[in-house]
Coordinates of C-alpha atoms and ligand atoms in Angstrom, one line a residue:
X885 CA -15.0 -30.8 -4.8
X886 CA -17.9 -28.7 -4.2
X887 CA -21.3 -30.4 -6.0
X888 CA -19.8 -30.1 -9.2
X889 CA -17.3 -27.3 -8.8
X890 CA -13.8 -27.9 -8.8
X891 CA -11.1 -25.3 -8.4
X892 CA -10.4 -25.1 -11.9
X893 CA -14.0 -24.3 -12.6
X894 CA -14.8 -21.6 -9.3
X895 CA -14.4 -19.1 -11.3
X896 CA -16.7 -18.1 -14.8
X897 CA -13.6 -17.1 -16.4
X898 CA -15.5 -15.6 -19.6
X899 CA -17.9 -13.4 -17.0
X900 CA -15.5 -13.1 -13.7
X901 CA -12.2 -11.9 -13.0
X902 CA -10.0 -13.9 -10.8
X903 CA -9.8 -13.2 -7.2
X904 CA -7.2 -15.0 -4.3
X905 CA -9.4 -16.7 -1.8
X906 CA -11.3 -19.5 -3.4
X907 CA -8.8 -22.2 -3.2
X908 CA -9.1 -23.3 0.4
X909 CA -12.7 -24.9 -0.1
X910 CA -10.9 -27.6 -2.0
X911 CA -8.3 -28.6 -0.1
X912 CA -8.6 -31.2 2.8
X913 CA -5.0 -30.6 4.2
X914 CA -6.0 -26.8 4.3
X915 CA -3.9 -24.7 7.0
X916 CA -3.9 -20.8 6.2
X917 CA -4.7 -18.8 3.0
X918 CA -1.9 -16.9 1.9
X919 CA -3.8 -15.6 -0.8
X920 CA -5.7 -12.9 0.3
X921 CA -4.6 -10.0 2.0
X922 CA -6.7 -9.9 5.1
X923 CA -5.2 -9.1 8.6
X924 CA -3.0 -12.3 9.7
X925 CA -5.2 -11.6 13.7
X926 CA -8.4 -12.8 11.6
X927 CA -11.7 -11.7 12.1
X928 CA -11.8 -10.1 15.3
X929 CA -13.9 -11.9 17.8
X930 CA -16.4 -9.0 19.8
X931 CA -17.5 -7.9 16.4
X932 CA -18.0 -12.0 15.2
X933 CA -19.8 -12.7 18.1
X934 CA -21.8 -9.4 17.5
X935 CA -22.6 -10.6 13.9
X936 CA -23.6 -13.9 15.2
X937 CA -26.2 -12.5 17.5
X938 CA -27.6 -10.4 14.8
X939 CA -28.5 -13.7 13.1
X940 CA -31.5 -14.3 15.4
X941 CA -32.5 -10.7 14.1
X942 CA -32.6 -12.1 10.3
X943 CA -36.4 -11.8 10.3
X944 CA -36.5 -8.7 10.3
X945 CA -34.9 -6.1 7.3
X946 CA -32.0 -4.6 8.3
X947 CA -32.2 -0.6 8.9
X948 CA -32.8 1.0 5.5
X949 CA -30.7 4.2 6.3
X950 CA -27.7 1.9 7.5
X951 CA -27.8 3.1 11.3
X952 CA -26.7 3.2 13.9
X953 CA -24.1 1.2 11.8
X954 CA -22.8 4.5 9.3
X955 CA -22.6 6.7 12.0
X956 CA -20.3 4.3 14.3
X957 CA -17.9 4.2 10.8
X958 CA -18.5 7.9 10.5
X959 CA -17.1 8.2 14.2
X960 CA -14.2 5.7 13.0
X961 CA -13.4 7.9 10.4
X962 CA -13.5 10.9 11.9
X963 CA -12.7 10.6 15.3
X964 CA -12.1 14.3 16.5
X965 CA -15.8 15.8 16.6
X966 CA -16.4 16.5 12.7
X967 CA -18.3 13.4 12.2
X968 CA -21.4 14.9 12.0
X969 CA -20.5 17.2 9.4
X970 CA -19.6 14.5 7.1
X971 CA -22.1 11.8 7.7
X972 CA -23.9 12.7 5.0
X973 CA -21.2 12.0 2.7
X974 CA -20.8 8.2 3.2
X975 CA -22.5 5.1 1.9
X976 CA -21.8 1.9 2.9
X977 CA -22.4 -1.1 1.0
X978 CA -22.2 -5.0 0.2
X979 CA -18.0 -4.9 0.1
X980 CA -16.5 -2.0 -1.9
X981 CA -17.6 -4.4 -4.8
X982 CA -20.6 -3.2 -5.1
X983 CA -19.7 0.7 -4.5
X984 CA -17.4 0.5 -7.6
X985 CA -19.9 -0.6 -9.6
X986 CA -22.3 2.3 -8.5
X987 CA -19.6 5.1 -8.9
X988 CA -18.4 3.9 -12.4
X989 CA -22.1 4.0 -13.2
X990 CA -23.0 7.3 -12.3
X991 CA -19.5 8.7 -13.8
X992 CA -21.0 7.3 -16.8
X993 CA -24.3 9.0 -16.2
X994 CA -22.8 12.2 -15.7
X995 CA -20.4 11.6 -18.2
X996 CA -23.5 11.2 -21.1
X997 CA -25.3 14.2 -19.9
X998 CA -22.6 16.4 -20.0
X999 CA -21.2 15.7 -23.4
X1000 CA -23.8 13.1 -25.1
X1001 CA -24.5 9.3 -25.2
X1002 CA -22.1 9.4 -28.5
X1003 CA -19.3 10.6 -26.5
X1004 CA -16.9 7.4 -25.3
X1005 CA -15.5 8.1 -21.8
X1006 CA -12.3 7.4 -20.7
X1007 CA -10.7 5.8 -17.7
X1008 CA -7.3 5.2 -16.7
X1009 CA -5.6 3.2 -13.5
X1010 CA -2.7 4.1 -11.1
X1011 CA 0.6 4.8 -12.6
X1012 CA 2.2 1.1 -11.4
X1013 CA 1.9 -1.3 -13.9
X1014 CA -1.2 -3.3 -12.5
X1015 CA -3.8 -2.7 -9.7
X1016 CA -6.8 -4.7 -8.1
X1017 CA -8.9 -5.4 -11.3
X1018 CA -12.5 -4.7 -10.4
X1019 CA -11.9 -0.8 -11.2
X1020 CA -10.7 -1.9 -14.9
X1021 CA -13.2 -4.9 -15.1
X1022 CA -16.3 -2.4 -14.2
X1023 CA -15.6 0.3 -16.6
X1024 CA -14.5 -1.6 -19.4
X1025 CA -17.8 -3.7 -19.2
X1026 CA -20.0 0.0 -18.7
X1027 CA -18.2 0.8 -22.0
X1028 CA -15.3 3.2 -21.0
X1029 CA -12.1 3.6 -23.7
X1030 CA -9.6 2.4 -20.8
X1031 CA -6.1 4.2 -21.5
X1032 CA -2.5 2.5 -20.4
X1033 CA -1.3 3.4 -17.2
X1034 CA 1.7 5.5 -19.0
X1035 CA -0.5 7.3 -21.1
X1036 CA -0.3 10.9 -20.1
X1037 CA -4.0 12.2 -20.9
X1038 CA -6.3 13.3 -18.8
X1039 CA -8.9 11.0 -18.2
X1040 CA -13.1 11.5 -17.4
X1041 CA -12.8 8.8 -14.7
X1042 CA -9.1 7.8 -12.6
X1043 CA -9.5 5.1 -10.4
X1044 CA -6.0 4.4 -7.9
X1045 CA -6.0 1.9 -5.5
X1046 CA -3.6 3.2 -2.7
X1047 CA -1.3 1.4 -1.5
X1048 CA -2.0 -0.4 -4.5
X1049 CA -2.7 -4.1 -4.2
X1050 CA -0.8 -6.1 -5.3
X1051 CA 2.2 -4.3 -6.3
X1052 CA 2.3 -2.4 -2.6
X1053 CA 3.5 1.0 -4.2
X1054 CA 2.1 3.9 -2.2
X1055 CA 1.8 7.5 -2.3
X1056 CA 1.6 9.5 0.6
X1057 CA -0.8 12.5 0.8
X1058 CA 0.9 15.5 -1.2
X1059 CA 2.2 13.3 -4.0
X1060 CA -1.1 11.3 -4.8
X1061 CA -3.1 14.8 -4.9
X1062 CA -0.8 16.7 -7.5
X1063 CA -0.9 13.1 -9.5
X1064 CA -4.7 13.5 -9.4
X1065 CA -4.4 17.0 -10.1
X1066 CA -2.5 15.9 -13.3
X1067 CA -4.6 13.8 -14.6
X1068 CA -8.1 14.1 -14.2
X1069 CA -10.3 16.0 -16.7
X1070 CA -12.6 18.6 -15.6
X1071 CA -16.2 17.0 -14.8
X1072 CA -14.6 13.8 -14.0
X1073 CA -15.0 11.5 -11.2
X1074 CA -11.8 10.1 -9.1
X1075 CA -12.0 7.0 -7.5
X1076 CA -9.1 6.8 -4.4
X1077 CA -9.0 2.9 -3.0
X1078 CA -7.7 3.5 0.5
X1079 CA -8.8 -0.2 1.7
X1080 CA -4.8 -1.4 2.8
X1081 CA -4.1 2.1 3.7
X1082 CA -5.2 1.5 7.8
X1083 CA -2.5 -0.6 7.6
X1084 CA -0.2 2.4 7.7
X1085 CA 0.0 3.7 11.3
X1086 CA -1.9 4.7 14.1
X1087 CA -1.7 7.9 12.4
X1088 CA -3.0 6.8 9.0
X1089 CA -5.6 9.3 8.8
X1090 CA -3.3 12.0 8.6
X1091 CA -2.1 10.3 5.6
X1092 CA -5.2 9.5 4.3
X1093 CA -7.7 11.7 2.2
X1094 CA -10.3 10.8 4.3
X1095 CA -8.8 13.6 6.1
X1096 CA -8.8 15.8 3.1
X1097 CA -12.0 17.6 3.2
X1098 CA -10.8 20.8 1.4
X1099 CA -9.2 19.2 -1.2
X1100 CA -12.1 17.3 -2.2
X1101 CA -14.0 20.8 -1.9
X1102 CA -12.2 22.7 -4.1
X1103 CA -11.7 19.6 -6.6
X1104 CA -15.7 20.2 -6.9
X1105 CA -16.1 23.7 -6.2
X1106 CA -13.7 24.4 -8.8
X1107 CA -13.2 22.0 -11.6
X1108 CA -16.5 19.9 -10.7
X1109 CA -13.7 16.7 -10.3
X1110 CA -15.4 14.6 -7.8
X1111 CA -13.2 12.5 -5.3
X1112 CA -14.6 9.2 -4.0
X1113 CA -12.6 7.8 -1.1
X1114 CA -13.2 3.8 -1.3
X1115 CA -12.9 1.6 1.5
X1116 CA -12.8 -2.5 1.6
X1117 CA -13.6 -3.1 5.3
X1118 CA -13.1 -6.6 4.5
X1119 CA -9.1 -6.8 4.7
X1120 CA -8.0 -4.8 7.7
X1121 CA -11.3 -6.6 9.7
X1122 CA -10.8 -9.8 8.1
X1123 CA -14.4 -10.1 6.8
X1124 CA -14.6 -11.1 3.3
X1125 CA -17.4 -13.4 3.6
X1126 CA -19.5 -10.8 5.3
X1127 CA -19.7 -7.7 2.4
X1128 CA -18.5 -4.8 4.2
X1129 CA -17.7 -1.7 2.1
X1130 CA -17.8 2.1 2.5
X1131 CA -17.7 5.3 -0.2
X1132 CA -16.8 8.7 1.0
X1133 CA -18.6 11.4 -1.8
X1134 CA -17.5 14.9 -2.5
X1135 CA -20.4 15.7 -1.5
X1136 CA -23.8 14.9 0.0
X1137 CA -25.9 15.3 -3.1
X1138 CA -23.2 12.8 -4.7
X1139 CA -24.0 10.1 -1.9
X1140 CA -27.5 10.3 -2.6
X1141 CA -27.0 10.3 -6.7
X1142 CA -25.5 6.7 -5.6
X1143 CA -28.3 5.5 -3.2
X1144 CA -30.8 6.1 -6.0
X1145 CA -29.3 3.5 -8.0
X1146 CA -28.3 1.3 -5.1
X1147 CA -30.6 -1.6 -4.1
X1148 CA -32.0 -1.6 -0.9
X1149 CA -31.0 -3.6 2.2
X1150 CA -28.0 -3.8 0.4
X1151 CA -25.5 -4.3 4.0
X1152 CA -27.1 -7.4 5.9
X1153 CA -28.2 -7.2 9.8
X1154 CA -25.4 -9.3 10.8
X1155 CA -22.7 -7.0 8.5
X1156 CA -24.3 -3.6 10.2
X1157 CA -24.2 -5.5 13.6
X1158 CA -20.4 -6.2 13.1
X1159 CA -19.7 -2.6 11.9
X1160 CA -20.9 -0.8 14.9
X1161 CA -18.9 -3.5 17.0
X1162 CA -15.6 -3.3 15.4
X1163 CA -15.0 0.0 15.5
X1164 CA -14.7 0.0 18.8
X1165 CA -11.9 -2.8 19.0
X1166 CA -9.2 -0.5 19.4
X1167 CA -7.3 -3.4 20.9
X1168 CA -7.4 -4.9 17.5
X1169 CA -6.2 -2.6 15.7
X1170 CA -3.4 -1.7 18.3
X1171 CA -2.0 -5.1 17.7
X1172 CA -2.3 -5.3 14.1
X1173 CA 0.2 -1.8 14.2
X1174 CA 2.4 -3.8 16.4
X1175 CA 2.8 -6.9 14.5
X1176 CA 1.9 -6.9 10.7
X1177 CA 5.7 -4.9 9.7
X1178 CA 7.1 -7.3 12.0
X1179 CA 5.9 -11.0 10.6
X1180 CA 6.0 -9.0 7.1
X1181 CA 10.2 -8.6 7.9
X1182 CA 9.9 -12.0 9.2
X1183 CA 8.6 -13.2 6.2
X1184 CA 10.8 -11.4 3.7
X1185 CA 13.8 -12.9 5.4
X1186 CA 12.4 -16.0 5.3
X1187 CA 11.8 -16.1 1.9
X1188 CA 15.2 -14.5 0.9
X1189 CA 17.1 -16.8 2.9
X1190 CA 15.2 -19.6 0.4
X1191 CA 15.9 -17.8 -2.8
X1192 CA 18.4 -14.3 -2.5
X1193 CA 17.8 -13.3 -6.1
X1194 CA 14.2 -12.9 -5.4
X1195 CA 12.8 -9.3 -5.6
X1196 CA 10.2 -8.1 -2.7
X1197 CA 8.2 -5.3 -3.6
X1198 CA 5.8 -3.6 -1.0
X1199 CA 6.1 -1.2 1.5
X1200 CA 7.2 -2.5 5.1
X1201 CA 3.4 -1.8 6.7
X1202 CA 1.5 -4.1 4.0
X1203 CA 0.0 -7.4 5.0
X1204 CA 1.5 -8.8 1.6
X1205 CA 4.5 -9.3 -0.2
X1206 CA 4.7 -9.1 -4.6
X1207 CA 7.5 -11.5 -5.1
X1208 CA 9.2 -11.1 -8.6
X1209 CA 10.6 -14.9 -8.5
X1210 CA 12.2 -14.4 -11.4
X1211 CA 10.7 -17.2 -14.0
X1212 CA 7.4 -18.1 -14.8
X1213 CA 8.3 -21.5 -14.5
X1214 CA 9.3 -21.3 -10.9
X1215 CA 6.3 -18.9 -9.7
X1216 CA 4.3 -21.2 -11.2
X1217 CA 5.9 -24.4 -9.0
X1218 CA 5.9 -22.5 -6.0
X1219 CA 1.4 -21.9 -6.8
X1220 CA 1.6 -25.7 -7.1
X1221 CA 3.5 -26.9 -3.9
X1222 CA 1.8 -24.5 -1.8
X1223 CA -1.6 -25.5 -2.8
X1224 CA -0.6 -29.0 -2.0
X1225 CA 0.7 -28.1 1.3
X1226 CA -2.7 -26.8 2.2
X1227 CA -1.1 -22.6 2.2
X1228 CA -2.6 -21.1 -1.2
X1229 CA -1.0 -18.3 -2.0
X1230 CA -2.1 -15.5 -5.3
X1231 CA -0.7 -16.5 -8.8
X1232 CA 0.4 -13.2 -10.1
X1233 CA -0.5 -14.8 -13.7
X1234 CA -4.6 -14.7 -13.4
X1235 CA -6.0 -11.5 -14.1
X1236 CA -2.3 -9.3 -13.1
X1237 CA -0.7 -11.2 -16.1
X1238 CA 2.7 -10.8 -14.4
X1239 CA 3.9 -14.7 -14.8
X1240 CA 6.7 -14.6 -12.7
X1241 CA 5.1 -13.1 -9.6
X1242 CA 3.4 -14.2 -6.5
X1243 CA 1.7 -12.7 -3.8
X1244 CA 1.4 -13.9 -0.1
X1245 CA 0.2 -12.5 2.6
X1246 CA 1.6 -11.3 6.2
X1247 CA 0.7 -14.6 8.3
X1248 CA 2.2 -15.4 11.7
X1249 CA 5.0 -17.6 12.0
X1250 CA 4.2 -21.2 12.0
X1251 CA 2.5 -21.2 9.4
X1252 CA 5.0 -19.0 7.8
X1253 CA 7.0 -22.1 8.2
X1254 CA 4.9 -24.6 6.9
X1255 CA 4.9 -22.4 3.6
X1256 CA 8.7 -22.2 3.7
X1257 CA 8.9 -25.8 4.1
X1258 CA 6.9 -26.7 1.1
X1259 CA 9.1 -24.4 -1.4
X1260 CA 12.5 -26.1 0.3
X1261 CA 12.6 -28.3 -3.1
X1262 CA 12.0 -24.7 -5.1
Ligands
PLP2620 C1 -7.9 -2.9 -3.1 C2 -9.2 -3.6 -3.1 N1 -10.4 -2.9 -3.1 C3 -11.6 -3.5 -3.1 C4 -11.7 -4.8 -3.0 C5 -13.1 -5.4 -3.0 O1 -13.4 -5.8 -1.7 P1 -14.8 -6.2 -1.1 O2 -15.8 -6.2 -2.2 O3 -14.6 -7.5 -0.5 O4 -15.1 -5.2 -0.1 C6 -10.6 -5.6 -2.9 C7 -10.6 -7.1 -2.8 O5 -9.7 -7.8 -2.9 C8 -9.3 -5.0 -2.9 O6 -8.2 -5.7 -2.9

């Protein structure tokens, strides 16, 4: 219990859409959360204790342009000397939450000048059967006709989240531009969620369309499509309480289209004091590389030596697993005994409405165990 809250009622079900990650405030045998898919090393600690320090700086308001926090991301991003030439491209702001909200918004801006406020856009996920909601939720609620994700038509705004939480399909570079290609109308916008994708490599960025400048210039130049690259800082750092988010535009008139209808001060002190600190914990990210397709294999055969018929669906790299148990039934028992052994894990039934999965995420090994040990009676 929280005041009145219980974990039943966290959520505004008729207003919200479910998220993993509440459940651990109610439970006094808590261990780990399984139910997000933050980075099993938690949050790393230079960049906490640079946050904390920032706290004595809370009366003052943080720096309205975002620096020197967006040019340390910019340098992140862009590591080999162009940084400069793009800075003026990215926004950061309060989690990717609040980004997705702006970039719907002004697709439905441009959407109503271009072909009237009569005209009903229309929007349309990833090709996998479900994707991290908030895309779907936002444009649904700004009034957008929301096709199926086997529909073939070409849409005015395409939102993918890649690799797509929860379902961990992916699509490397090539692929995910000619699906792009084929199916978004001309004048609309594109919405690419790359938050898991760091996860990939050292090399992600060559996997990455944060690396794909031309692409995203002739998308404009030539069919006025614009490409957002979307970025959750708030898994890979292990952050979500903080609100870290970044948008890369087409271009920099874009960016500032969003900053007009973005609120001010929207990233804290302590959130733009962590950023410029965590980008330089290469250390971090070395050992996430090392160890996150390692405990995720762990964890796989940990779970298949419990249950053989269960299907695992995810690329090796992700720091979760989709688990198709088979019966609603038995994903169901397995939300229940985990909560009560104090490891949460995601319910694939809120929101994703697939009732016989369950996601969990890449954790190290004992409490990998202590999760295995509560679904023994499974
Ligand atoms: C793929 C993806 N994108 C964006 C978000 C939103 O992240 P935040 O607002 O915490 O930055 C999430 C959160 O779960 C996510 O999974």
């Amino acid at each position: 219990m929280v005041g009145s809250t219980t974990v039943n009622t966290v959520w505004d079900t008729k207003t919200q859409t479910f998220h993993g990650g509440q459940e651990h405030r109610f439970l006094n045998n808590f261990i780990e959360d399984f139910s997000v898919t933050t980075n099993y090393l938690g949050t790393p600690a230079g960049a906490l204790e640079a946050a904390k320090e920032a706290i004595h700086d809370i009366h003052h308001y943080p720096a309205a342009n975002q620096e020197p926090a967006k040019t340390s991301l910019a340098e992140f991003l862009w590591p080999n000397g162009d940084h400069q030439q793009h800075h003026g491209r990215l926004l950061m702001g309060n989690g990717a939450s609040e980004l997705i909200d702006l970039v719907v918004r002004q697709c439905l801006k441009n959407q109503a000048q271009g072909k009237g406020f009569d005209y009903q856009p229309t929007w349309k996920g990833s090709p996998w059967n479900v994707q991290y909601q908030e895309y779907q939720r936002s444009a649904a609620t700004n009034g957008f006709k929301i096709l199926e994700p086997s529909n073939p038509d070409r849409v005015d705004m395409l939102c993918i989240v890649n690799p797509c939480n929860p379902t961990g399909d992916y699509f490397s570079v090539e692929p995910l531009k000619a699906w792009i290609k084929a199916n978004i109308a001309t004048g609309g916008t594109v919405i690419v969620d790359e938050s898991m994708q760091p996860w990939h490599s050292a090399d992600f960025r060559n996997d990455s369309l944060i690396s794909e400048h031309d692409f995203a210039k002739e998308m404009w130049d030539e069919q006025k499509v614009s490409i957002h690259v979307m970025h959750s800082w708030t898994k890979i750092w292990s952050c979500t309480g903080l609100r870290i988010g970044s948008v890369i535009c087409p271009t920099a008139d874009h960016c500032e289209a969003l900053k007009k209808i973005q609120v001010p001060w929207s990233v804290n002190g302590p959130a733009l004091k962590f950023v410029e600190a965590v980008v330089q914990d290469q250390a971090y990210l070395d050992e996430t590389w090392e160890n996150t397709t390692r405990l995720r294999a762990h964890l796989v055969d940990r779970l298949l030596a419990l249950h053989p018929e269960w299907v695992i669906h995810g690329k090796s790299f992700l720091s979760w697993v989709w688990i198709d148990m088979g019966s609603q039934a038995l994903a169901d028992k397995a939300v229940d005994l985990a909560r009560e052994a104090g490891v949460p894990v995601r319910s694939g039934t809120p929101g994703y409405k697939c009732l016989s999965f369950v996601r969990v995420a890449v954790r190290k090994e004992a409490e990998v165990d202590v999760l295995i040990s509560a679904w023994k009676s499974l």
